[in-house]
Amino acid sequence: MIRDYQTGDAYWVVPQSSQAHEAQIFAEGFEHITAYSFEDDKGNILAVCGFDVFEFHGEQVAQCYALVGQNIGTKLIELTHFLEKKIPEQAYRLGIKRVLMTVRDDFLQAKRFAGLLDFKPIRVLADFFGGKTYQLYERKFYYGGSGSLN
């Protein structure tokens, strides 16, 4: 089940080893953004994801965040489908044309996940966090003359 984030949900995610260090430092950040929690039938939090909007060079931009647990298994498909719909829906609602995310360069599953969500790598971020290289990913949205999302 995917629901609105509740205080402390990020701390219940059992992080993948590639995200363990980030999870310890950034889990608290989910308390301050628009976020969602993905839980199994037993109430275990399998993942949290969310976004924050900020101004960049006079343009409103969204930054996406995700903490996906090592126990998500095949339920990743359900989370992916949710985000495939939610990201464009929120972008349109907020008038956002650029959505960004950062992914650790050696975290192959996360890079694949970004690709499944139609994000494209646009820049290498050497020594970005914890001495690791990251990739900056971007997804662009275009609004047609009718105001509809293209």
Coordinates of N, CA and C in Angstrom, one line a residue:
M1 N 0.8 -1.2 0.0 CA 0.0 0.0 0.0 C 0.9 1.2 0.0
I2 N 0.5 2.2 -0.8 CA 1.2 3.5 -0.8 C 0.3 4.5 -0.2
R3 N 0.9 5.3 0.8 CA 0.1 6.2 1.5 C 0.9 7.5 1.7
D4 N 0.3 8.5 2.2 CA 1.1 9.7 2.6 C 2.1 9.4 3.7
Y5 N 3.2 10.0 3.6 CA 4.3 9.8 4.6 C 3.8 10.2 6.0
Q6 N 4.2 9.4 7.0 CA 3.9 9.7 8.4 C 5.2 9.8 9.1
T7 N 5.2 10.7 10.1 CA 6.5 11.0 10.8 C 7.2 9.7 11.2
G8 N 8.5 9.7 10.9 CA 9.4 8.6 11.2 C 9.4 7.4 10.3
D9 N 8.6 7.4 9.2 CA 8.5 6.3 8.3 C 9.9 6.0 7.7
A10 N 10.7 7.0 7.4 CA 12.0 6.8 6.7 C 12.9 6.0 7.6
Y11 N 12.8 6.1 8.9 CA 13.7 5.4 9.8 C 13.3 3.9 9.9
W12 N 12.2 3.5 9.4 CA 11.8 2.1 9.4 C 12.2 1.3 8.1
V13 N 12.7 2.1 7.1 CA 13.2 1.4 5.9 C 14.5 0.7 6.2
V14 N 14.6 -0.6 5.8 CA 15.9 -1.3 5.9 C 16.7 -1.0 4.6
P15 N 17.6 -0.1 4.7 CA 18.3 0.4 3.5 C 19.1 -0.7 2.8
Q16 N 19.2 -0.5 1.5 CA 20.2 -1.3 0.7 C 21.6 -0.9 1.1
S17 N 22.6 -1.7 1.0 CA 23.9 -1.4 1.5 C 24.4 -0.1 0.8
S18 N 24.1 0.1 -0.5 CA 24.5 1.2 -1.2 C 23.9 2.5 -0.7
Q19 N 22.8 2.4 0.0 CA 22.2 3.6 0.6 C 22.3 3.8 2.1
A20 N 22.9 2.9 2.7 CA 22.9 2.8 4.2 C 23.5 4.1 4.8
H21 N 24.6 4.6 4.3 CA 25.2 5.8 4.8 C 24.3 7.0 4.6
E22 N 23.8 7.1 3.4 CA 22.8 8.2 3.1 C 21.6 8.2 4.0
A23 N 21.1 7.0 4.2 CA 19.9 6.8 5.0 C 20.0 7.3 6.4
Q24 N 21.2 7.0 7.0 CA 21.4 7.5 8.3 C 21.4 9.0 8.4
I25 N 21.9 9.7 7.4 CA 22.0 11.1 7.4 C 20.8 11.8 6.9
F26 N 20.1 11.3 5.9 CA 19.1 12.0 5.2 C 17.7 11.5 5.5
A27 N 17.5 10.5 6.3 CA 16.1 10.0 6.6 C 15.3 11.1 7.2
E28 N 15.9 12.0 8.0 CA 15.2 13.1 8.6 C 14.6 14.0 7.6
G29 N 15.2 14.1 6.5 CA 14.7 15.1 5.4 C 13.3 14.8 4.9
F30 N 12.9 13.5 5.0 CA 11.6 13.2 4.6 C 10.5 13.8 5.4
E31 N 10.9 14.2 6.6 CA 9.9 14.9 7.5 C 9.5 16.3 7.0
H32 N 10.3 16.8 6.1 CA 10.1 18.2 5.7 C 9.7 18.4 4.2
I33 N 9.4 17.3 3.5 CA 9.1 17.4 2.1 C 7.7 16.7 1.9
T34 N 7.2 16.9 0.7 CA 6.0 16.1 0.3 C 6.5 14.7 0.1
A35 N 6.0 13.7 0.8 CA 6.5 12.3 0.7 C 5.4 11.3 0.8
Y36 N 5.8 10.1 0.4 CA 4.9 8.9 0.4 C 5.6 7.7 1.0
S37 N 4.9 6.9 1.6 CA 5.5 5.7 2.1 C 4.8 4.4 1.5
F38 N 5.6 3.4 1.3 CA 5.2 2.2 0.7 C 5.4 1.1 1.7
E39 N 4.2 0.5 2.1 CA 4.3 -0.5 3.1 C 3.7 -1.8 2.6
D40 N 4.2 -2.9 3.2 CA 3.6 -4.2 2.9 C 2.4 -4.5 3.7
D41 N 1.8 -5.7 3.5 CA 0.6 -6.1 4.2 C 0.8 -6.2 5.7
K42 N 2.0 -6.3 6.2 CA 2.3 -6.4 7.6 C 2.6 -5.1 8.2
G43 N 2.6 -4.0 7.4 CA 2.9 -2.7 7.9 C 4.4 -2.3 7.9
N44 N 5.2 -3.2 7.3 CA 6.7 -2.9 7.2 C 6.8 -1.8 6.1
I45 N 7.6 -0.8 6.4 CA 7.9 0.3 5.4 C 9.0 -0.2 4.5
L46 N 8.6 -0.4 3.2 CA 9.6 -0.9 2.2 C 10.3 0.2 1.5
A47 N 9.7 1.4 1.4 CA 10.3 2.5 0.7 C 9.6 3.8 1.1
V48 N 10.4 4.9 1.0 CA 9.8 6.2 1.1 C 10.3 7.0 -0.1
C49 N 9.5 7.9 -0.6 CA 9.9 8.7 -1.7 C 9.2 10.0 -1.6
G50 N 9.8 11.1 -2.2 CA 9.1 12.4 -2.1 C 9.9 13.4 -3.0
F51 N 9.4 14.6 -2.8 CA 10.0 15.7 -3.6 C 9.9 17.0 -2.9
D52 N 10.8 17.9 -3.3 CA 10.9 19.2 -2.8 C 10.9 20.2 -4.0
V53 N 10.3 21.3 -3.9 CA 10.3 22.3 -5.0 C 11.2 23.5 -4.5
F54 N 12.0 24.0 -5.5 CA 12.8 25.1 -5.2 C 13.0 25.9 -6.4
E55 N 13.5 27.2 -6.3 CA 13.7 28.0 -7.4 C 15.2 27.9 -7.9
F56 N 15.4 27.7 -9.2 CA 16.7 27.6 -9.7 C 16.8 28.5 -11.0
H57 N 17.5 29.5 -10.9 CA 17.6 30.5 -12.1 C 16.3 31.0 -12.5
G58 N 15.4 31.3 -11.6 CA 14.1 31.9 -11.9 C 13.1 30.9 -12.3
E59 N 13.4 29.6 -12.2 CA 12.5 28.5 -12.6 C 12.2 27.6 -11.4
Q60 N 10.9 27.2 -11.2 CA 10.6 26.2 -10.2 C 11.0 24.9 -10.7
V61 N 11.8 24.2 -9.9 CA 12.3 22.9 -10.2 C 12.0 21.9 -9.0
A62 N 11.8 20.7 -9.3 CA 11.5 19.7 -8.2 C 12.7 18.8 -8.1
Q63 N 13.1 18.4 -6.9 CA 14.1 17.4 -6.6 C 13.4 16.2 -6.0
C64 N 13.6 15.1 -6.6 CA 13.1 13.8 -6.1 C 14.0 13.1 -5.2
Y65 N 13.5 12.4 -4.2 CA 14.3 11.6 -3.3 C 13.6 10.3 -3.1
A66 N 14.4 9.2 -2.9 CA 13.8 7.9 -2.6 C 14.8 7.1 -1.7
L67 N 14.2 6.4 -0.8 CA 14.9 5.5 0.0 C 14.2 4.1 -0.1
V68 N 14.8 3.2 -0.9 CA 14.2 1.9 -1.2 C 14.8 0.8 -0.4
G69 N 14.0 0.1 0.4 CA 14.5 -0.9 1.2 C 15.0 -2.2 0.5
Q70 N 16.0 -2.9 1.2 CA 16.5 -4.1 0.6 C 15.5 -5.2 0.5
N71 N 14.4 -5.1 1.2 CA 13.3 -6.1 1.3 C 12.2 -5.8 0.4
I72 N 12.3 -4.9 -0.6 CA 11.2 -4.5 -1.5 C 10.9 -5.6 -2.5
G73 N 11.9 -6.3 -3.0 CA 11.7 -7.5 -3.9 C 10.8 -7.1 -5.1
T74 N 9.9 -7.9 -5.5 CA 9.1 -7.7 -6.7 C 8.1 -6.6 -6.5
K75 N 7.9 -6.1 -5.3 CA 7.0 -5.0 -5.0 C 7.5 -3.7 -5.6
L76 N 8.8 -3.7 -6.0 CA 9.4 -2.5 -6.7 C 8.5 -2.1 -7.9
I77 N 7.9 -3.1 -8.6 CA 7.1 -2.9 -9.8 C 5.9 -2.0 -9.4
E78 N 5.3 -2.3 -8.3 CA 4.2 -1.5 -7.8 C 4.6 0.0 -7.5
L79 N 5.7 0.1 -6.9 CA 6.2 1.5 -6.6 C 6.6 2.2 -7.8
T80 N 7.2 1.5 -8.8 CA 7.5 2.1 -10.1 C 6.3 2.6 -10.8
H81 N 5.2 1.8 -10.8 CA 4.0 2.2 -11.5 C 3.4 3.5 -10.8
F82 N 3.4 3.5 -9.5 CA 2.9 4.6 -8.7 C 3.7 5.9 -9.1
L83 N 5.0 5.8 -9.2 CA 5.8 7.0 -9.5 C 5.7 7.4 -10.9
E84 N 5.5 6.4 -11.8 CA 5.3 6.8 -13.2 C 4.1 7.7 -13.4
K85 N 3.1 7.5 -12.6 CA 1.9 8.3 -12.6 C 2.0 9.6 -11.8
K86 N 2.6 9.4 -10.6 CA 2.6 10.5 -9.6 C 3.6 11.7 -10.0
I87 N 4.7 11.3 -10.6 CA 5.7 12.4 -10.9 C 5.1 13.3 -12.0
P88 N 4.5 12.9 -13.1 CA 3.9 13.8 -14.1 C 2.7 14.5 -13.5
E89 N 1.9 13.8 -12.7 CA 0.7 14.4 -12.1 C 1.1 15.6 -11.2
Q90 N 2.1 15.4 -10.4 CA 2.6 16.5 -9.5 C 3.3 17.6 -10.3
A91 N 4.1 17.3 -11.3 CA 4.7 18.3 -12.1 C 3.7 19.2 -12.8
Y92 N 2.7 18.6 -13.3 CA 1.6 19.3 -14.0 C 0.9 20.2 -13.0
R93 N 0.5 19.6 -11.8 CA -0.2 20.4 -10.8 C 0.6 21.6 -10.3
L94 N 1.9 21.5 -10.2 CA 2.7 22.5 -9.7 C 3.3 23.4 -10.8
G95 N 3.1 23.0 -12.1 CA 3.7 23.8 -13.2 C 5.2 23.6 -13.3
I96 N 5.7 22.4 -12.9 CA 7.1 22.1 -12.9 C 7.5 21.5 -14.3
K97 N 8.6 22.1 -14.9 CA 9.0 21.5 -16.2 C 10.3 20.7 -16.0
R98 N 11.0 20.8 -14.9 CA 12.2 20.0 -14.7 C 12.2 19.4 -13.3
V99 N 12.4 18.1 -13.4 CA 12.5 17.3 -12.1 C 13.9 16.6 -12.1
L100 N 14.5 16.7 -11.0 CA 15.9 16.2 -10.8 C 16.0 15.2 -9.8
M101 N 17.0 14.3 -9.9 CA 17.4 13.4 -8.8 C 18.9 13.1 -9.0
T102 N 19.5 12.8 -7.8 CA 20.9 12.3 -7.9 C 20.9 10.9 -7.5
V103 N 21.9 10.2 -8.2 CA 22.0 8.7 -8.0 C 23.5 8.4 -7.9
R104 N 23.9 7.7 -6.9 CA 25.3 7.3 -6.7 C 25.7 6.5 -8.0
D105 N 26.8 6.9 -8.5 CA 27.3 6.3 -9.8 C 27.5 4.8 -9.8
D106 N 27.9 4.2 -8.6 CA 28.1 2.8 -8.6 C 26.9 2.0 -8.1
F107 N 25.8 2.7 -7.9 CA 24.5 2.0 -7.4 C 23.7 1.7 -8.7
L108 N 24.0 0.5 -9.3 CA 23.4 0.2 -10.5 C 21.9 0.0 -10.5
Q109 N 21.3 -0.5 -9.4 CA 19.9 -0.7 -9.2 C 19.2 0.7 -9.2
A110 N 19.8 1.7 -8.6 CA 19.2 3.0 -8.5 C 19.3 3.7 -9.9
K111 N 20.3 3.4 -10.6 CA 20.4 4.0 -12.0 C 19.4 3.4 -12.9
R112 N 19.1 2.1 -12.7 CA 18.1 1.4 -13.5 C 16.7 2.0 -13.1
F113 N 16.5 2.2 -11.9 CA 15.2 2.7 -11.4 C 15.0 4.1 -12.0
A114 N 16.0 5.0 -12.0 CA 15.9 6.3 -12.6 C 15.5 6.2 -14.0
G115 N 16.1 5.3 -14.8 CA 15.8 5.1 -16.2 C 14.4 4.6 -16.4
L116 N 13.9 3.7 -15.5 CA 12.5 3.2 -15.6 C 11.5 4.4 -15.4
L117 N 11.9 5.4 -14.7 CA 11.1 6.5 -14.5 C 11.3 7.7 -15.5
D118 N 12.0 7.3 -16.6 CA 12.3 8.3 -17.7 C 13.2 9.4 -17.3
F119 N 14.0 9.2 -16.3 CA 15.1 10.2 -16.0 C 16.3 9.9 -16.9
K120 N 17.0 11.0 -17.3 CA 18.2 10.8 -18.1 C 19.4 11.5 -17.4
P121 N 20.5 10.8 -17.4 CA 21.7 11.4 -16.8 C 22.2 12.6 -17.5
I122 N 22.4 13.7 -16.8 CA 22.9 15.0 -17.5 C 24.2 15.5 -17.0
R123 N 24.7 15.0 -15.9 CA 25.9 15.5 -15.4 C 26.5 14.6 -14.3
V124 N 27.9 14.5 -14.4 CA 28.6 13.7 -13.4 C 28.9 14.7 -12.2
L125 N 28.7 14.2 -11.0 CA 29.0 15.0 -9.8 C 30.1 14.3 -9.0
A126 N 31.3 14.6 -9.4 CA 32.5 14.0 -8.7 C 32.5 14.4 -7.2
D127 N 32.8 13.4 -6.4 CA 33.0 13.7 -4.9 C 31.8 14.4 -4.4
F128 N 30.6 14.0 -4.8 CA 29.4 14.7 -4.4 C 29.0 14.5 -2.9
F129 N 29.1 13.3 -2.5 CA 28.7 13.0 -1.1 C 29.5 11.8 -0.6
G130 N 30.1 11.9 0.5 CA 30.8 10.8 1.1 C 32.0 10.4 0.3
G131 N 32.6 11.3 -0.5 CA 33.7 10.9 -1.4 C 33.3 10.1 -2.6
K132 N 32.0 10.0 -2.8 CA 31.5 9.2 -4.0 C 31.0 10.1 -5.1
T133 N 31.2 9.5 -6.3 CA 30.7 10.2 -7.5 C 29.2 9.8 -7.7
Y134 N 28.4 10.8 -8.1 CA 27.0 10.7 -8.3 C 26.7 11.1 -9.7
Q135 N 25.5 10.8 -10.2 CA 25.0 11.3 -11.5 C 23.8 12.2 -11.2
L136 N 23.7 13.3 -11.8 CA 22.5 14.1 -11.8 C 21.6 13.7 -12.9
Y137 N 20.4 13.3 -12.6 CA 19.4 12.9 -13.6 C 18.3 13.9 -13.7
E138 N 17.7 14.0 -14.9 CA 16.7 15.0 -15.1 C 15.6 14.4 -15.9
R139 N 14.4 14.9 -15.6 CA 13.2 14.5 -16.5 C 12.5 15.9 -16.8
K140 N 12.3 16.1 -18.0 CA 11.7 17.3 -18.5 C 10.2 17.1 -18.9
F141 N 9.4 18.1 -18.6 CA 8.0 18.0 -19.0 C 7.7 19.2 -19.9
Y142 N 6.9 19.0 -20.9 CA 6.5 20.1 -21.8 C 5.0 20.2 -21.8
Y143 N 4.5 21.4 -21.8 CA 3.1 21.6 -21.7 C 2.6 22.2 -23.1
G144 N 1.7 21.6 -23.7 CA 1.2 22.0 -25.0 C 0.4 23.3 -24.9
G145 N 0.0 23.8 -26.1 CA -0.8 25.0 -26.1 C -2.1 24.9 -25.3
S146 N -2.7 23.7 -25.2 CA -3.9 23.5 -24.5 C -3.7 23.4 -23.0
G147 N -2.4 23.5 -22.6 CA -2.1 23.4 -21.1 C -1.9 21.9 -20.7
S148 N -2.1 21.0 -21.6 CA -2.0 19.6 -21.2 C -0.5 19.2 -21.2
L149 N -0.2 18.2 -20.4 CA 1.1 17.6 -20.3 C 1.5 16.8 -21.5
N150 N 2.6 17.1 -22.1 CA 3.1 16.3 -23.3 C 4.3 15.4 -22.9

